[in-house]
Structures are given as structure tokens and as C-alpha cells.
mmCIF file of C-alpha atoms and ligand atoms in Angstrom:
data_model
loop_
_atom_site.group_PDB
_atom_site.id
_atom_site.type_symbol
_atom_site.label_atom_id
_atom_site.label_comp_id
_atom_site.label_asym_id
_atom_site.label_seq_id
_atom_site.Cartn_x
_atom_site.Cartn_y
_atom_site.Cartn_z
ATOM 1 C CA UNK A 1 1.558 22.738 -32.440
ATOM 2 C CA UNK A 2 1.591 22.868 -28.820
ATOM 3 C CA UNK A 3 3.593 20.751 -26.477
ATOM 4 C CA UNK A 4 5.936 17.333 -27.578
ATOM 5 C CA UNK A 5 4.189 15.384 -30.299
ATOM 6 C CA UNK A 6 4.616 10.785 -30.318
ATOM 7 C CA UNK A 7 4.425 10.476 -26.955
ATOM 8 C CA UNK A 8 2.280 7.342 -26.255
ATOM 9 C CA UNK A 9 0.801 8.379 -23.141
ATOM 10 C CA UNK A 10 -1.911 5.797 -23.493
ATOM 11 C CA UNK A 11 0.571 2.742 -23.880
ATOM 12 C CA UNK A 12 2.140 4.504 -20.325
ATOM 13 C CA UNK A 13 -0.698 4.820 -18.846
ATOM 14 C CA UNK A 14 -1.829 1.057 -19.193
ATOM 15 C CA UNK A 15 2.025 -0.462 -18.789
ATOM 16 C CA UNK A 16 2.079 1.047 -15.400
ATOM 17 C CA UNK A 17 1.608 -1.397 -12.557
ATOM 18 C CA UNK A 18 2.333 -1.325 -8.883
ATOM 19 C CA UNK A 19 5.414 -2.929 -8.122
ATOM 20 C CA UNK A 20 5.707 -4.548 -4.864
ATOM 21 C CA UNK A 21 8.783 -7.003 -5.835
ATOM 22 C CA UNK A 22 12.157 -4.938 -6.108
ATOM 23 C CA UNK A 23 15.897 -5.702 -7.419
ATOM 24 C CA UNK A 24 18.388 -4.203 -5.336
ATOM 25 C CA UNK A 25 20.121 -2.244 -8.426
ATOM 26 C CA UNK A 26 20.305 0.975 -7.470
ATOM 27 C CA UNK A 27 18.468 4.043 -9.044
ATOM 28 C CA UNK A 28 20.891 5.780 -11.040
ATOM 29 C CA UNK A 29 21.407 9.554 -9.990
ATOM 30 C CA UNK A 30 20.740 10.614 -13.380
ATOM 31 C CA UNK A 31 17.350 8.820 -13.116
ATOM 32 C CA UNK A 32 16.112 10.455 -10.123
ATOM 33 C CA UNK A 33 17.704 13.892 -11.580
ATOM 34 C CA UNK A 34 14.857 13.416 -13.896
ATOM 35 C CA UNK A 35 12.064 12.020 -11.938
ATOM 36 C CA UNK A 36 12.508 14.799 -10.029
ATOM 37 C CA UNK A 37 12.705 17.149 -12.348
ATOM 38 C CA UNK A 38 9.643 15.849 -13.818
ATOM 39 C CA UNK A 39 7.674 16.438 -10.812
ATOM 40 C CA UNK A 40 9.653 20.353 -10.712
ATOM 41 C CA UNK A 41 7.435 20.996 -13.903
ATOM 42 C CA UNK A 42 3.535 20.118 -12.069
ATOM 43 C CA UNK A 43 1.430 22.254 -11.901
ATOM 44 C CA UNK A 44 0.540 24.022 -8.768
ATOM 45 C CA UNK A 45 -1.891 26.152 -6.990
ATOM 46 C CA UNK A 46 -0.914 29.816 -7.971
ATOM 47 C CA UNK A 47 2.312 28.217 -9.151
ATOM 48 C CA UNK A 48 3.523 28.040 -4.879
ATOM 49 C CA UNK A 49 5.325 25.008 -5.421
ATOM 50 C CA UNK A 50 4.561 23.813 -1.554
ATOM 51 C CA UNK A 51 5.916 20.094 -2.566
ATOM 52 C CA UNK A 52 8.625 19.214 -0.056
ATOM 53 C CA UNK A 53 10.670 15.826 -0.921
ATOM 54 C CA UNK A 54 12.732 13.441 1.038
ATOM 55 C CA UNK A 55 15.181 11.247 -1.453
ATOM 56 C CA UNK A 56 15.849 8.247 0.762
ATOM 57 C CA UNK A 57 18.682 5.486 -0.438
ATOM 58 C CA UNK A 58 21.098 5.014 2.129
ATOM 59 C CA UNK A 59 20.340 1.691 4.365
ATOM 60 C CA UNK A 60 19.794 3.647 7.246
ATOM 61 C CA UNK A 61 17.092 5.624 5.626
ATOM 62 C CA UNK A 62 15.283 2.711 4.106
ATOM 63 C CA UNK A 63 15.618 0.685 7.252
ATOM 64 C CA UNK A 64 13.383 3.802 9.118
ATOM 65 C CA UNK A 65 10.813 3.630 6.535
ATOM 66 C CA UNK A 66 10.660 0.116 6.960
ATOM 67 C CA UNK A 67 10.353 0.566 10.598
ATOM 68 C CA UNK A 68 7.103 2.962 10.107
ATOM 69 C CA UNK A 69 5.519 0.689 7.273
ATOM 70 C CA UNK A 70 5.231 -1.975 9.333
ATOM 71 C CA UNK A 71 2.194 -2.722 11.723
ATOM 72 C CA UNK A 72 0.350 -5.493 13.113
ATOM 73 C CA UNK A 73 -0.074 -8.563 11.215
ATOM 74 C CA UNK A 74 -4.114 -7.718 9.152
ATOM 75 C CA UNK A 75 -5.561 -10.575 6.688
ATOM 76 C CA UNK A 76 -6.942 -8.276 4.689
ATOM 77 C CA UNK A 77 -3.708 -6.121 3.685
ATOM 78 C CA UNK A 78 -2.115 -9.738 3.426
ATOM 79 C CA UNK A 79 -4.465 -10.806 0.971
ATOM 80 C CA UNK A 80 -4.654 -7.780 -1.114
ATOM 81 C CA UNK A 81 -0.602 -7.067 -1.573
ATOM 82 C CA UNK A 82 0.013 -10.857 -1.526
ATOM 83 C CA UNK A 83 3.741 -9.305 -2.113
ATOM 84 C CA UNK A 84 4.309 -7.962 1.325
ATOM 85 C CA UNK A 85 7.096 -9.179 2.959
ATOM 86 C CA UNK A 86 5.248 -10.954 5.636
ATOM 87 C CA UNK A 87 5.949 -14.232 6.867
ATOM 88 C CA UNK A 88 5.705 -14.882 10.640
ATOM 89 C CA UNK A 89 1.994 -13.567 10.718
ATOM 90 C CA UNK A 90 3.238 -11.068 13.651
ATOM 91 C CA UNK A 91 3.822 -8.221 11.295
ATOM 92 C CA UNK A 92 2.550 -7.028 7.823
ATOM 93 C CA UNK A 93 6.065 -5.174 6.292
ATOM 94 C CA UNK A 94 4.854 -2.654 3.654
ATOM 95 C CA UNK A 95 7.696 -1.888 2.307
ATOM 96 C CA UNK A 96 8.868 -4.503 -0.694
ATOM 97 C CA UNK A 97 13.015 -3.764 -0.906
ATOM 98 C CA UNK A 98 12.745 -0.374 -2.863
ATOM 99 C CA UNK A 99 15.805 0.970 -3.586
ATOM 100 C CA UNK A 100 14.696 4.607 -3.490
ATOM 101 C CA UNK A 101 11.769 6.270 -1.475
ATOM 102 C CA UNK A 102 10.398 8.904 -1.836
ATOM 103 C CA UNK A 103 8.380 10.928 0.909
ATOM 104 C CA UNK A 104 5.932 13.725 -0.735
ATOM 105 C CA UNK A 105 4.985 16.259 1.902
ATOM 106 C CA UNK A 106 3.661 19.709 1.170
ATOM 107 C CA UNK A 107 4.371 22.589 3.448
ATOM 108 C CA UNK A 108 1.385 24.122 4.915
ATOM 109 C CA UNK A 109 3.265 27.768 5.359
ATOM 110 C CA UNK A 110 3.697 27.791 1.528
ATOM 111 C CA UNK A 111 0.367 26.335 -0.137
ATOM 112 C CA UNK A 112 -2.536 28.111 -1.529
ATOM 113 C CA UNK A 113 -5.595 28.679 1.153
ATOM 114 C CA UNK A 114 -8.811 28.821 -0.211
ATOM 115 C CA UNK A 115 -9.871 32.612 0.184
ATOM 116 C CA UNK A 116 -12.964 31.886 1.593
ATOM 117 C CA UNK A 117 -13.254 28.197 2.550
ATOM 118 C CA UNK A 118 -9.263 28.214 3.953
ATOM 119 C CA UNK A 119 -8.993 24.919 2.584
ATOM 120 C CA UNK A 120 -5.633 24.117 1.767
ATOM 121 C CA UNK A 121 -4.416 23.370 -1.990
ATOM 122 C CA UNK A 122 -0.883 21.324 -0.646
ATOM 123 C CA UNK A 123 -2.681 17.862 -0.796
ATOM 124 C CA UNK A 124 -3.920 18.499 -4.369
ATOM 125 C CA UNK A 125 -0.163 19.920 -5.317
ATOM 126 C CA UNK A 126 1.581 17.465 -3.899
ATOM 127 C CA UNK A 127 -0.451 14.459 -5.394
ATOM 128 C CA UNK A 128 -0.174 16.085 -8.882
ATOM 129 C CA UNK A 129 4.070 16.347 -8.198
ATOM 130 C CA UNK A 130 4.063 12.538 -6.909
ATOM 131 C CA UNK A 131 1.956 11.385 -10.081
ATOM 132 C CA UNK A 132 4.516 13.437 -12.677
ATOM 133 C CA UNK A 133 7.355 11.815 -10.778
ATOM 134 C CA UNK A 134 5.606 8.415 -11.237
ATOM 135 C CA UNK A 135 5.203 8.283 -14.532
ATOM 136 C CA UNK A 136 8.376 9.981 -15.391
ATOM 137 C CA UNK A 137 10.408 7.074 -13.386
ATOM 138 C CA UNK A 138 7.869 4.666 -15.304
ATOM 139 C CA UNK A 139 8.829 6.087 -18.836
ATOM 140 C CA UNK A 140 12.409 5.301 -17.683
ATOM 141 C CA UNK A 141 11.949 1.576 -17.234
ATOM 142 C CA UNK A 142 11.422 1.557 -13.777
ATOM 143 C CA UNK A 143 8.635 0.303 -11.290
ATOM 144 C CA UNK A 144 7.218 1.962 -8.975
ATOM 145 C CA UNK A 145 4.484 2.021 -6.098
ATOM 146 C CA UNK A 146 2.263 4.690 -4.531
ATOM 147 C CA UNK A 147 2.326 4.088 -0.951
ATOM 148 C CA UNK A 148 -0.206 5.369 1.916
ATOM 149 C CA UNK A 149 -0.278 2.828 4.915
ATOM 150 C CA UNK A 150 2.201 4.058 6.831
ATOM 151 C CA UNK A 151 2.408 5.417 9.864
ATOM 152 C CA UNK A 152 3.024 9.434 9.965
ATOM 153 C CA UNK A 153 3.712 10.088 13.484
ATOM 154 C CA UNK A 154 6.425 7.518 13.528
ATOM 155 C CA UNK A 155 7.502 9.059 10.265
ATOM 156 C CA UNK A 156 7.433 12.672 11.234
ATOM 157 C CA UNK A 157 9.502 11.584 14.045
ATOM 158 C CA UNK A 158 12.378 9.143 12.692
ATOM 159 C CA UNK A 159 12.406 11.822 9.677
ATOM 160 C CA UNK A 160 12.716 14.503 11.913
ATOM 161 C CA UNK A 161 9.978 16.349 9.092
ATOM 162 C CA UNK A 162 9.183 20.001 10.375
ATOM 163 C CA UNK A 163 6.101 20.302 11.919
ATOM 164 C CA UNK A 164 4.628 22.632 8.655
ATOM 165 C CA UNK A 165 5.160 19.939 6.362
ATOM 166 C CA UNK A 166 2.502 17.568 5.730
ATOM 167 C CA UNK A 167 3.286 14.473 4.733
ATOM 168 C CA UNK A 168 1.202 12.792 1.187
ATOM 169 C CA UNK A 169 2.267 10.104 0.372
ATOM 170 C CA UNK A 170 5.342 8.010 -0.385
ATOM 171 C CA UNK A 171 6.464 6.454 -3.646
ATOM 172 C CA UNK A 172 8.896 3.401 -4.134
ATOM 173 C CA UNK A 173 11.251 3.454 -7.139
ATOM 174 C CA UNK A 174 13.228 1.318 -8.114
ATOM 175 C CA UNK A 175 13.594 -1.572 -11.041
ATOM 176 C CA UNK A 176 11.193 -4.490 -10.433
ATOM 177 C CA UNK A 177 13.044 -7.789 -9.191
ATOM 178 C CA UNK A 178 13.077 -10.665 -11.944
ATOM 179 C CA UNK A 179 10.199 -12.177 -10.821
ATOM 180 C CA UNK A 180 7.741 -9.311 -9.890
ATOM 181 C CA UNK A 181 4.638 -10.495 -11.862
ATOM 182 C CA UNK A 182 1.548 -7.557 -11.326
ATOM 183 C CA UNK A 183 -0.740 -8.247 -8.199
ATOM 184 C CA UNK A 184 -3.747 -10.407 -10.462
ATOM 185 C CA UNK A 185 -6.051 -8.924 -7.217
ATOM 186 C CA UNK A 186 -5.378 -5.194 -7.753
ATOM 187 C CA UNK A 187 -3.568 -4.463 -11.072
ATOM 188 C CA UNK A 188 -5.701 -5.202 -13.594
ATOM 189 C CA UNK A 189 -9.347 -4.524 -13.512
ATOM 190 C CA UNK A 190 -10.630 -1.474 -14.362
ATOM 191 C CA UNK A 191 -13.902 -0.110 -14.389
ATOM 192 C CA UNK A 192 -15.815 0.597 -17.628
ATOM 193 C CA UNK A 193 -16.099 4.180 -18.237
ATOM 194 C CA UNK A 194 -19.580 4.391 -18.066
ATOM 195 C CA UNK A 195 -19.628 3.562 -14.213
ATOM 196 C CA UNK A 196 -17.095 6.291 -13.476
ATOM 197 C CA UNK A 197 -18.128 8.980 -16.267
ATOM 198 C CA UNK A 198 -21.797 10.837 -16.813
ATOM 199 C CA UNK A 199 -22.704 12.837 -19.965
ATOM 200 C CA UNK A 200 -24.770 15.396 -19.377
ATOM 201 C CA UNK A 201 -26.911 13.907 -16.226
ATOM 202 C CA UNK A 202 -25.815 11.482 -13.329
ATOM 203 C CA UNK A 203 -27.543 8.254 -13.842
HETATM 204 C C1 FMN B 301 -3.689 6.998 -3.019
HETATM 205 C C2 FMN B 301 -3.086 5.617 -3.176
HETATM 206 C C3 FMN B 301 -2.645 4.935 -2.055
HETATM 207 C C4 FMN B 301 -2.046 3.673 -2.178
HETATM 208 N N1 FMN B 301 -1.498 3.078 -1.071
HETATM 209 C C5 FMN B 301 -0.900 1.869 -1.190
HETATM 210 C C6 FMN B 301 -0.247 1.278 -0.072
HETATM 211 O O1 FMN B 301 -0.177 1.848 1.023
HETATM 212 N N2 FMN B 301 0.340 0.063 -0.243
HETATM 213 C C7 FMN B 301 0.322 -0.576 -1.443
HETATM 214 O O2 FMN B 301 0.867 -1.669 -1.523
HETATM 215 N N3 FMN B 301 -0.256 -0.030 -2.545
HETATM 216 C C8 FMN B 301 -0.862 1.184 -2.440
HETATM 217 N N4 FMN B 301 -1.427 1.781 -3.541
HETATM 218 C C9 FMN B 301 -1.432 1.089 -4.853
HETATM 219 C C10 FMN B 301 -2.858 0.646 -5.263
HETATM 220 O O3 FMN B 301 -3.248 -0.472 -4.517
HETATM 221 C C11 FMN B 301 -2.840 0.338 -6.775
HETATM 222 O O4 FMN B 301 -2.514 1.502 -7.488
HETATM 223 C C12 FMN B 301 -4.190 -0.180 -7.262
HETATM 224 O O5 FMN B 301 -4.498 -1.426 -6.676
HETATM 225 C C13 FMN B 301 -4.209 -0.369 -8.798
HETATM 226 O O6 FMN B 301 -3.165 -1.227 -9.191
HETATM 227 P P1 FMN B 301 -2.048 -0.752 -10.218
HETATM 228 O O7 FMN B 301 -1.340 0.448 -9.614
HETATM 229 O O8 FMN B 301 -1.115 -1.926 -10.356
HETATM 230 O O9 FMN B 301 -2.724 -0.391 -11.497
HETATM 231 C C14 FMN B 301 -1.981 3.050 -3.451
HETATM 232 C C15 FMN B 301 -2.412 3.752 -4.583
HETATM 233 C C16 FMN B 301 -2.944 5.016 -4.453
HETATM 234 C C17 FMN B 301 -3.365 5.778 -5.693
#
């Protein structure tokens, strides 16, 4: 028998939603212990482990990331994460009152290179670490959200990130506020497989 037997990654797999609605309970240390030790045990290119990660929780922290996730006010973004704290149509505030961010960077001096294409394996690594960690914080009862629109150069800065890590992504964790209901835009359709899957032939 190889590996832990009963666990219902399926039922995991479709209970996970994106979260844009958070309680202010903190994340208890022993929870992110384990999310992050979840994301310790990815896989990796030649096992380098280039996945560099900034725990931020204090105010001050959170307050800089919601400095860089916020930009000029754009329809569109309002529309799709009808969640976004946004109400004076200046700015569009992508950040939601997580508790606990997360910023996923790899570190280009430690990632696998491609021998012959040099392309770097850090984005790969680091997206397969961030996904462990989500679903490890999800299989602890808590909600989280996969975050890209934000702005890196303002991060790298107000971070102070070394210039050979590359920031990923970001994820907010935290537990969803009592009336977070699943974005009815985004959450819940799916594709059927066979748009997204071939047998044998393409078409
Ligand atoms: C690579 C990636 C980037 C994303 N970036 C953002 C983001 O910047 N802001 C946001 O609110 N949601 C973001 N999301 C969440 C997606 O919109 C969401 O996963 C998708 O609509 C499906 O909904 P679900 O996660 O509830 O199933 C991102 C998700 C992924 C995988």
C-alpha cells in the first residue's frame, strides 16, 4: 500500500472555493506550522527547494500588502470579485481582510535551469509549494485565495525581497467571515472534461 489511505481528495478538491470575505480570527500558529509544512513536502525540480516564503500577520505587514493590491478603480475586476473592498470607485482594494498572507517567491540562484533551454524550474516549484499549502490550510477548515494582481515592484520594495527572489504569487488564509457566500461569477462552473482533455488525438 503506498501512501495514506481515506483521504477524500475529491470532496477537497470540489469544497475549495476562493474566499474573498474574511473574519478577523487569527490563524492559529499551529495551523500555519502545518500549512507550511505541507508545502515543505512538494515536490521540486531536482529536489532544490528554491520556494522562498514571507508569513505576513502583523498590521503593519498586511497594511503594505494592502497598499500594493490596490490600483485604479477597473469595471471589469469590480465585476468579477464583486467582493473587493471597493466602494468610492477611485480604487479597486484586492485584498479582502486576510488575516495571514502569504508571499511565494522562488529564488532564482537556487532553482533548476534547464540544461539546454536555461529556462528556469522556480515558477513551476513554487506554484506546486503554494497549491500544497492551499489545500493543506483548506483541509484545516480554513479559506483561502490565490492571489496574482498585485503589483511586484511596489512589493519587492515595501518587502524589501532580495533582488534573486522572484515573486509567484500570494495566498490569503484565513477563516471565511460569516457571510462569505462563493463568488456565483467565478466559483462554480467548470468545464466538462472533454473540452480540456484529448484521448489519443486533439480534436
Ligand atoms: C494563477 C491564479 C491567479 C489568481 N489571481 C487572483 C487575483 O489576483 N485575485 C482574485 O481575487 N482571485 C484570483 N484568483 C482566483 C481565481 O479567480 C479563482 O480560483 C477562479 O475564479 C475559480 O474559482 P474558485 O477558486 O472559487 O474555484 C487566481 C487564481 C489563480 C489560480
Amino acid at each position: 500500500m503506498f501512501g495514506p489511505q481515506g483521504t477524500d481528495f475529491m470532496a477537497l478538491s470540489k469544497q475549495r472555493h476562493t474566499v474573498r470575505k474574511y473574519s478577523q480570527k487569527p490563524v492559529e500558529q499551529e495551523k500555519v506550522k502545518k500549512i507550511l509544512e505541507a508545502g515543505r513536502w512538494a515536490p521540486t525540480a531536482v529536489n532544490a527547494q528554491p520556494q522562498r516564503i514571507l508569513v505576513l500577520n502583523t498590521p503593519e505587514e498586511l497594511q503594505k500588502v494592502k497598499d500594493f493590491c490596490t490600483f485604479g478603480w477597473k469595471k471589469k475586476y469590480v465585476d468579477l470579485a464583486e467582493e473587493s473592498d471597493t466602494v468610492d470607485h477611485k480604487h479597486i482594494v484586492i485584498y479582502y481582510g486576510a488575516p495571514l498572507v502569504l508571499m511565494v517567491c522562488y529564488d532564482k540562484k537556487a532553482c533548476w535551469k534547464h540544461p539546454e533551454s536555461g529556462t528556469e524550474s522556480g515558477q513551476t516549484d513554487a506554484v506546486i509549494v503554494a497549491t500544497h499549502i492551499m489545500l493543506e490550510a483548506v483541509s484545516l477548515g480554513l479559506g483561502t485565495a490565490w492571489i496574482s494582481y498585485f503589483d511586484e515592484q511596489k512589493a519587492r520594495k515595501s518587502l524589501h525581497l532580495p533582488d534573486d527572489w522572484q515573486p509567484v504569487c500570494m495566498l490569503y488564509i484565513g477563516y471565511p467571515a460569516d457571510d462569505y457566500q462563493p463568488n456565483q461569477k467565478l466559483s462554480i462552473r467548470r468545464k466538462p472534461l472533454t473540452e480540456t482533455c484529448f484521448f489519443d488525438k486533439v480534436g
